[in-house]
Amino acid sequence: MSQKAELPSLTGHRTKTRKRDEKKVNDPSGFRDSVIEGLARAGVGGVDLEDTEVQVDLDAVYNFLDKAGNKLDYRRYGEVLLEILIAGGLLAPGGSIQQDGEKGMVQTRACVFADAVDLDRVKAWDNVFIKLMRRYKYLEKMLSEEMRKILVYLGGFSEEHRTRLAQVTALWVASGLILPNTLVVIINEHQVKNSVALDFMLDILSVVKTEKGSSAVLTLLKRSGLDGMLDQLFPANKRTAENMKNVFIAADQPEIVTYLASLLNAGAKKDIQRSLRISISDETPTKEIIMELKEAVKKNGLLEQEAVSMIWSSVMSAVEWNKKEDLLQDQALKHLKNYISLFSAFTSSAKSEMVLCNKVQEYCYDNQNFLKCFNKIVLLFYKTEVLSEEVILKWYKDGHTPKGWTVFMDQMKKFIDWLEQAESGTESEEESDEED
């Protein structure tokens, strides 16, 4: 029986690790030192920035950063690089510059905090960041991530540094360099209670308005998600509608006040609509519905046109409609007759009547079973003096909406002809009376 030969021993053999598989040591401090050392020579005329009288040359700053990207690992330390360019060094928790043993505070003047003394200089720094992002596109995503970190340290920065940070942040969110929803992180208890978050946001909005106009302010609030969280920027004891209004007016942001009022108005309208539907569903006496609705309209500053629109919607949603068209018409007219006094109470102006006309038109178009009911409904409202002949003629001529117009035009033609003849007949009688 043959024996198996022994396998050769691998004892003492060292497997060589491929260079690409070697793990690099994470050394943000070393990266920081290399960047700050390079930026130290970015003074005007190539003079070292240790001399505090020497101004920072932003062209020199960009040239260094552009070339250094070939040697320094921006992909690995991109957020560190951006932190240095914004704050001047590595930030410790809370927002202060990190101490580094015997070196103490390692920082540079070639940064936004130290050098962006006014909005024009902030814009110049913004241009440096834009060029850097174009050169190294992966830094753009890192900037949003880094700003989420920096914006929770606002309380640790001086008021001057917060102002400069707000200005450059405004330029970045307005241009899309960072995501608008990045701003939401400023809302946290320690920054809200002493109004740091509110003041910072007001500075941002001021720059956005100056640079892009008032419409851009509301666009930013909506895209960031802050439009529904504005009250959370205020300390808990100052979240009253009146105080918020006064703050935004004082900050020259009246469009925000108008927007907040519209949100309150929309909320009030939803509540009124809900209450109205419940009252109709519960078959509350019409007189009570009218009285309650008039009080709600007055209290919330709503227009009569808004009320009549809500009435139509509520009345028409209170019924399970018959699916047979021949039975549907009788059902609809019978149901609407019950609420004629309610419609009459809120159609005291031609504008309100026109709104009702168009609501009926849109409803009959959107609910195809009602297509043949339109002229019957208008005729009902005419006979019960909810709609006047002047408004109906105006609606037919140029006040209607495009929805289903050709269908409704044909339906209404005979009635319109009759109204026009009646109107011309009345005018003839008046003329003959005057002659007599």
Coordinates of C-alpha atoms in Angstrom, one line a residue:
M1 CA 0.0 0.0 0.0
S2 CA 1.6 3.3 -1.1
Q3 CA 1.9 6.2 1.4
K4 CA 0.9 9.8 0.4
A5 CA 3.8 12.2 0.0
E6 CA 3.9 14.9 2.6
L7 CA 2.9 18.4 1.4
P8 CA 5.7 21.0 1.5
S9 CA 5.6 23.1 4.7
L10 CA 4.8 26.9 4.3
T11 CA 6.3 27.7 7.7
G12 CA 8.1 31.0 7.7
H13 CA 6.6 32.2 4.3
R14 CA 5.4 35.8 4.3
T15 CA 2.6 36.7 1.9
K16 CA 3.2 40.1 0.4
T17 CA 0.2 42.4 0.7
R18 CA -0.7 44.3 -2.4
K19 CA -0.3 48.0 -2.1
R20 CA -3.9 48.7 -3.0
D21 CA -5.1 46.4 -0.2
E22 CA -3.1 48.2 2.5
K23 CA -5.3 50.3 4.8
K24 CA -4.3 53.9 5.0
V25 CA -4.2 55.5 8.4
N26 CA -6.8 58.2 8.9
D27 CA -4.9 61.4 9.6
P28 CA -7.1 64.5 9.4
S29 CA -4.7 66.5 11.5
G30 CA -1.8 65.8 9.1
F31 CA -4.0 66.8 6.1
R32 CA -5.0 70.0 8.0
D33 CA -1.4 70.9 8.6
S34 CA -0.5 70.4 4.9
V35 CA -3.4 72.6 3.8
I36 CA -2.8 75.4 6.3
E37 CA 0.9 75.3 5.5
G38 CA 0.1 75.8 1.8
L39 CA -2.5 78.6 2.5
A40 CA 0.1 80.4 4.7
R41 CA 1.7 81.5 1.4
A42 CA -1.5 82.9 0.0
G43 CA -0.9 86.5 1.0
V44 CA -1.1 89.3 -1.6
G45 CA 2.2 89.4 -3.4
G46 CA 3.1 85.9 -2.1
V47 CA 3.8 87.3 1.3
D48 CA 3.3 84.9 4.3
L49 CA -0.1 85.4 6.1
E50 CA 1.6 85.3 9.5
D51 CA 1.9 89.0 9.0
T52 CA -1.6 90.1 10.1
E53 CA -1.3 93.3 7.9
V54 CA -1.1 91.2 4.8
Q55 CA -4.4 90.6 2.9
V56 CA -5.5 87.2 1.6
D57 CA -5.1 86.8 -2.1
L58 CA -8.0 84.6 -3.2
D59 CA -6.5 83.8 -6.6
A60 CA -3.5 82.5 -4.7
V61 CA -5.8 80.5 -2.5
Y62 CA -7.5 78.8 -5.4
N63 CA -4.3 78.2 -7.3
F64 CA -2.9 76.4 -4.3
L65 CA -6.1 74.3 -3.7
D66 CA -6.2 73.4 -7.4
K67 CA -2.7 72.1 -7.5
A68 CA -2.8 70.5 -4.0
G69 CA -5.6 68.3 -5.1
N70 CA -3.1 66.3 -7.2
K71 CA -1.1 65.5 -4.0
L72 CA -3.5 65.7 -1.1
D73 CA -6.4 63.2 -0.7
Y74 CA -9.4 65.4 -1.2
R75 CA -11.7 62.4 -1.7
R76 CA -10.8 61.2 1.8
Y77 CA -10.5 64.5 3.6
G78 CA -12.9 66.6 1.5
E79 CA -15.0 67.6 4.5
V80 CA -11.9 68.5 6.5
L81 CA -10.8 70.8 3.6
L82 CA -14.2 72.5 3.5
E83 CA -14.2 73.0 7.3
I84 CA -10.8 74.7 7.1
L85 CA -11.9 77.0 4.2
I86 CA -15.0 78.0 6.2
A87 CA -13.9 78.2 9.8
G88 CA -10.1 78.3 9.5
G89 CA -9.3 74.9 11.1
L90 CA -10.8 71.7 12.4
L91 CA -13.8 72.3 14.6
A92 CA -14.2 70.6 18.0
P93 CA -17.7 69.7 19.3
G94 CA -19.4 73.0 20.1
G95 CA -17.8 75.0 17.4
S96 CA -14.4 76.0 18.7
I97 CA -11.1 75.4 16.8
Q98 CA -9.4 72.2 17.9
Q99 CA -6.4 72.5 20.1
D100 CA -3.4 70.4 19.0
G101 CA -1.1 69.8 22.0
E102 CA 1.9 72.1 22.2
K103 CA 0.9 73.6 18.8
G104 CA -2.2 75.1 20.5
M105 CA -4.8 76.4 18.0
V106 CA -3.9 75.5 14.5
Q107 CA -5.8 77.7 12.1
T108 CA -5.5 80.0 9.0
R109 CA -6.7 83.5 8.1
A110 CA -7.5 82.2 4.6
C111 CA -11.1 81.3 5.4
V112 CA -14.6 82.7 5.3
F113 CA -14.8 83.4 9.1
A114 CA -11.6 85.4 9.2
D115 CA -11.5 87.1 5.7
A116 CA -15.1 87.6 4.5
V117 CA -15.5 91.0 6.1
D118 CA -18.5 92.1 3.9
L119 CA -20.9 90.7 1.4
D120 CA -18.7 91.5 -1.6
R121 CA -15.8 89.6 0.0
V122 CA -18.3 86.7 0.9
K123 CA -19.2 86.6 -2.8
A124 CA -15.5 86.4 -3.7
W125 CA -15.1 83.5 -1.4
D126 CA -18.2 81.9 -2.9
N127 CA -16.5 82.1 -6.3
V128 CA -13.5 80.2 -4.9
F129 CA -15.8 77.4 -3.7
I130 CA -17.6 77.3 -7.0
K131 CA -14.4 76.9 -9.0
L132 CA -13.2 74.3 -6.6
M133 CA -16.4 72.3 -7.0
R134 CA -16.1 72.5 -10.7
R135 CA -12.6 71.2 -10.5
Y136 CA -13.4 68.5 -7.9
K137 CA -17.1 67.7 -8.4
Y138 CA -17.3 65.2 -5.5
L139 CA -16.7 68.1 -3.1
E140 CA -20.2 69.4 -3.8
K141 CA -22.0 66.6 -2.0
M142 CA -19.4 66.8 0.8
L143 CA -20.2 70.5 1.2
S144 CA -23.9 69.8 2.1
E145 CA -22.8 67.1 4.6
E146 CA -20.2 69.5 6.2
M147 CA -22.8 72.3 6.5
R148 CA -25.1 70.0 8.3
K149 CA -22.3 69.6 10.9
I150 CA -21.3 73.3 11.0
L151 CA -24.9 74.6 11.3
V152 CA -25.4 72.9 14.7
Y153 CA -22.5 74.8 16.1
L154 CA -23.9 78.3 15.6
G155 CA -23.9 79.0 19.4
G156 CA -20.1 78.3 19.5
F157 CA -19.3 81.0 16.9
S158 CA -19.0 84.7 17.4
E159 CA -21.8 86.9 16.2
E160 CA -19.5 88.2 13.4
H161 CA -18.7 84.7 12.3
R162 CA -22.3 83.7 12.3
T163 CA -23.2 86.7 10.1
R164 CA -20.5 85.7 7.6
L165 CA -21.6 82.1 7.7
A166 CA -25.2 83.1 7.1
Q167 CA -24.2 85.2 4.1
V168 CA -22.2 82.5 2.3
T169 CA -24.9 79.9 3.2
A170 CA -27.5 82.2 1.6
L171 CA -25.5 82.3 -1.6
W172 CA -25.0 78.6 -1.6
V173 CA -28.7 77.7 -1.1
A174 CA -29.8 80.3 -3.6
S175 CA -27.5 78.9 -6.3
G176 CA -28.1 75.3 -5.4
L177 CA -24.5 74.6 -4.3
I178 CA -25.9 73.0 -1.1
L179 CA -29.3 71.4 -0.6
P180 CA -32.0 73.7 0.8
N181 CA -33.1 71.1 3.3
T182 CA -29.7 71.4 4.9
L183 CA -31.0 74.5 6.8
V184 CA -33.5 72.5 8.9
V185 CA -30.6 71.4 11.2
I186 CA -30.4 74.9 12.7
I187 CA -33.6 74.1 14.6
N188 CA -32.5 72.5 17.8
E189 CA -33.2 73.5 21.4
H190 CA -29.9 75.1 22.4
Q191 CA -29.9 77.4 19.3
V192 CA -33.6 78.2 19.4
K193 CA -34.0 79.2 23.1
N194 CA -31.5 82.2 22.8
S195 CA -32.8 83.2 19.3
V196 CA -29.5 82.3 17.6
A197 CA -31.3 80.1 15.0
L198 CA -33.9 82.8 14.3
D199 CA -31.3 85.6 13.8
F200 CA -29.2 83.3 11.6
M201 CA -32.2 82.5 9.4
L202 CA -33.2 86.1 9.1
D203 CA -29.7 87.0 7.9
I204 CA -29.9 84.2 5.3
L205 CA -33.3 85.5 4.1
S206 CA -32.1 89.1 3.9
V207 CA -29.3 88.1 1.6
V208 CA -31.6 85.9 -0.6
K209 CA -34.0 88.8 -0.9
T210 CA -31.3 91.2 -1.8
E211 CA -29.7 88.9 -4.4
K212 CA -32.7 87.1 -5.9
G213 CA -35.9 89.0 -4.9
S214 CA -38.7 88.4 -2.5
S215 CA -40.2 85.5 -4.5
A216 CA -36.9 83.6 -3.9
V217 CA -37.4 83.9 -0.1
L218 CA -40.7 81.9 -0.2
T219 CA -39.2 79.5 -2.8
L220 CA -36.3 78.8 -0.4
L221 CA -38.6 78.3 2.6
K222 CA -40.8 75.8 0.7
R223 CA -37.9 73.8 -0.8
S224 CA -36.1 73.6 2.6
G225 CA -39.2 72.5 4.4
L226 CA -39.0 75.4 6.8
D227 CA -42.3 77.0 5.5
G228 CA -44.2 74.8 7.9
M229 CA -41.7 75.1 10.7
L230 CA -41.2 78.8 11.0
D231 CA -42.7 79.0 14.4
Q232 CA -40.1 76.5 15.7
L233 CA -37.4 79.1 15.0
F234 CA -38.8 81.2 17.8
P235 CA -38.3 80.5 21.5
A236 CA -41.3 78.6 23.0
N237 CA -42.6 81.7 24.8
K238 CA -42.5 83.9 21.7
R239 CA -44.4 81.8 19.2
T240 CA -47.5 83.9 19.1
A241 CA -48.8 84.9 15.7
E242 CA -48.5 88.6 16.6
N243 CA -44.9 88.3 17.7
M244 CA -43.9 86.4 14.6
K245 CA -45.6 89.0 12.4
N246 CA -43.8 91.8 14.2
V247 CA -40.4 90.1 13.8
F248 CA -40.7 89.4 10.1
I249 CA -42.0 92.9 9.4
A250 CA -39.1 94.4 11.4
A251 CA -36.8 92.2 9.3
D252 CA -38.3 93.6 6.0
Q253 CA -39.9 90.3 5.2
P254 CA -43.6 91.2 4.7
E255 CA -44.0 88.5 2.1
I256 CA -43.5 85.9 4.9
V257 CA -46.2 87.6 6.9
T258 CA -48.6 87.4 4.0
Y259 CA -47.6 83.8 3.4
L260 CA -48.2 82.9 7.1
A261 CA -51.6 84.6 6.9
S262 CA -52.5 82.5 3.9
L263 CA -51.6 79.3 5.7
L264 CA -53.8 80.4 8.6
N265 CA -56.5 81.2 6.1
A266 CA -56.2 77.8 4.5
G267 CA -56.4 76.1 7.9
A268 CA -59.5 78.2 8.8
K269 CA -61.1 77.3 5.5
K270 CA -60.5 73.6 6.0
D271 CA -62.1 73.8 9.5
I272 CA -65.1 75.8 8.2
Q273 CA -65.6 73.4 5.3
R274 CA -65.5 70.4 7.7
S275 CA -68.0 72.0 10.0
L276 CA -70.3 73.0 7.1
R277 CA -70.3 69.4 5.7
I278 CA -71.1 68.0 9.2
S279 CA -74.0 70.5 9.5
I280 CA -75.4 69.6 6.1
S281 CA -75.0 65.9 6.8
D282 CA -76.7 66.2 10.2
E283 CA -79.6 68.1 8.4
T284 CA -79.1 71.2 10.7
P285 CA -81.7 73.8 10.0
T286 CA -80.6 76.1 7.2
K287 CA -81.0 79.3 9.3
E288 CA -78.6 77.9 11.9
I289 CA -76.1 77.0 9.1
I290 CA -76.3 80.5 7.7
M291 CA -75.8 82.2 11.0
E292 CA -72.8 80.0 12.0
L293 CA -71.2 80.3 8.6
K294 CA -71.5 84.1 8.6
E295 CA -69.9 84.3 12.0
A296 CA -67.0 82.1 10.8
V297 CA -66.5 84.1 7.6
K298 CA -66.4 87.3 9.5
K299 CA -64.1 86.0 12.2
N300 CA -61.5 84.6 9.7
G301 CA -61.7 87.4 7.2
L302 CA -62.9 85.2 4.4
L303 CA -64.5 86.6 1.2
E304 CA -68.1 85.8 0.3
Q305 CA -66.8 84.1 -2.9
E306 CA -64.8 81.7 -0.8
A307 CA -67.9 80.9 1.3
V308 CA -70.2 80.2 -1.7
S309 CA -67.5 77.9 -3.1
M310 CA -67.4 75.9 0.1
I311 CA -71.2 75.8 0.2
W312 CA -71.4 74.3 -3.3
S313 CA -68.8 71.7 -2.5
S314 CA -70.4 70.7 0.8
V315 CA -73.9 70.5 -0.5
M316 CA -72.9 68.4 -3.5
S317 CA -70.8 66.0 -1.4
A318 CA -73.6 65.3 1.1
V319 CA -75.5 63.0 -1.2
E320 CA -75.0 59.5 -2.7
W321 CA -76.0 60.3 -6.2
N322 CA -78.1 58.0 -8.4
K323 CA -76.1 56.5 -11.2
K324 CA -79.0 56.6 -13.7
E325 CA -78.9 59.9 -15.5
D326 CA -82.7 60.2 -15.9
L327 CA -83.2 59.9 -12.2
L328 CA -80.1 61.9 -11.3
Q329 CA -81.5 65.2 -12.6
D330 CA -84.6 65.1 -10.4
Q331 CA -82.5 64.1 -7.4
A332 CA -80.0 66.9 -7.9
L333 CA -82.7 69.7 -8.4
K334 CA -84.7 68.4 -5.4
H335 CA -81.6 68.4 -3.2
L336 CA -80.4 71.9 -4.3
K337 CA -83.9 73.4 -3.6
N338 CA -83.4 72.5 0.0
Y339 CA -80.4 74.9 0.2
I340 CA -81.6 77.8 -1.9
S341 CA -81.7 80.2 1.1
L342 CA -78.1 79.1 2.0
F343 CA -76.9 80.0 -1.5
S344 CA -78.9 83.2 -1.6
A345 CA -77.3 84.4 1.7
F346 CA -73.8 84.3 0.2
T347 CA -74.4 85.5 -3.4
S348 CA -75.1 89.2 -2.6
S349 CA -72.5 90.3 -5.2
A350 CA -71.9 89.7 -8.9
K351 CA -68.5 88.2 -8.1
S352 CA -70.0 85.6 -5.8
E353 CA -72.7 84.7 -8.4
M354 CA -70.0 84.3 -11.1
V355 CA -68.0 82.0 -8.8
L356 CA -71.1 79.9 -8.2
C357 CA -71.7 79.7 -12.0
N358 CA -68.2 78.4 -12.6
K359 CA -68.3 76.0 -9.7
V360 CA -71.5 74.5 -11.2
Q361 CA -69.8 74.3 -14.6
E362 CA -66.6 72.7 -13.3
Y363 CA -68.6 70.2 -11.2
C364 CA -70.8 69.1 -14.0
Y365 CA -67.8 68.6 -16.3
D366 CA -65.7 66.8 -13.7
N367 CA -68.7 64.5 -12.9
Q368 CA -69.8 63.4 -16.3
N369 CA -73.2 62.1 -15.1
F370 CA -74.1 65.7 -14.4
L371 CA -73.3 67.0 -17.9
K372 CA -77.0 67.2 -18.9
C373 CA -78.0 68.8 -15.6
F374 CA -76.0 72.0 -16.0
N375 CA -78.6 74.2 -17.7
K376 CA -81.3 72.8 -15.3
I377 CA -79.3 73.8 -12.3
V378 CA -78.6 77.3 -13.7
L379 CA -82.3 77.7 -14.5
L380 CA -83.2 76.7 -10.9
F381 CA -80.8 79.3 -9.5
Y382 CA -82.2 81.9 -11.9
K383 CA -85.8 81.2 -11.0
T384 CA -85.0 81.4 -7.2
E385 CA -83.0 84.6 -7.7
V386 CA -79.7 83.1 -6.6
L387 CA -78.3 84.1 -10.0
S388 CA -79.2 87.2 -11.9
E389 CA -79.7 87.4 -15.6
E390 CA -76.8 89.9 -15.9
V391 CA -74.3 87.5 -14.4
I392 CA -75.6 84.6 -16.5
L393 CA -75.2 86.6 -19.7
K394 CA -71.8 87.8 -18.6
W395 CA -70.8 84.2 -17.8
Y396 CA -72.0 83.0 -21.2
K397 CA -70.1 85.9 -23.0
D398 CA -66.7 85.8 -21.4
G399 CA -66.9 84.7 -17.7
H400 CA -67.0 80.9 -18.1
T401 CA -64.1 78.5 -17.7
P402 CA -62.9 76.4 -20.6
K403 CA -64.0 73.1 -19.0
G404 CA -66.7 71.5 -21.2
W405 CA -67.6 74.9 -22.7
T406 CA -68.8 73.6 -26.1
V407 CA -71.3 71.3 -24.4
F408 CA -72.6 73.8 -22.0
M409 CA -72.7 76.5 -24.7
D410 CA -75.1 74.4 -26.7
Q411 CA -77.2 73.6 -23.6
M412 CA -77.5 77.2 -22.6
K413 CA -78.1 78.8 -26.1
K414 CA -81.9 78.7 -26.0
F415 CA -82.0 80.1 -22.4
I416 CA -79.5 82.8 -23.3
D417 CA -81.4 83.8 -26.4
W418 CA -84.6 84.1 -24.3
L419 CA -82.7 86.2 -21.7
E420 CA -81.3 88.5 -24.4
Q421 CA -84.8 88.9 -26.0
A422 CA -86.3 89.7 -22.7
E423 CA -83.6 92.2 -21.9
S424 CA -84.0 93.9 -25.3
G425 CA -87.8 93.9 -24.8
T426 CA -87.4 95.6 -21.4
E427 CA -85.2 98.2 -23.0
S428 CA -87.8 98.9 -25.7
E429 CA -90.5 99.4 -23.1
E430 CA -88.3 101.8 -21.1
E431 CA -87.6 103.8 -24.3
S432 CA -91.3 104.0 -25.2
D433 CA -92.2 105.1 -21.6
E434 CA -89.6 107.8 -21.8
E435 CA -91.1 109.0 -25.1
D436 CA -94.6 109.1 -23.6

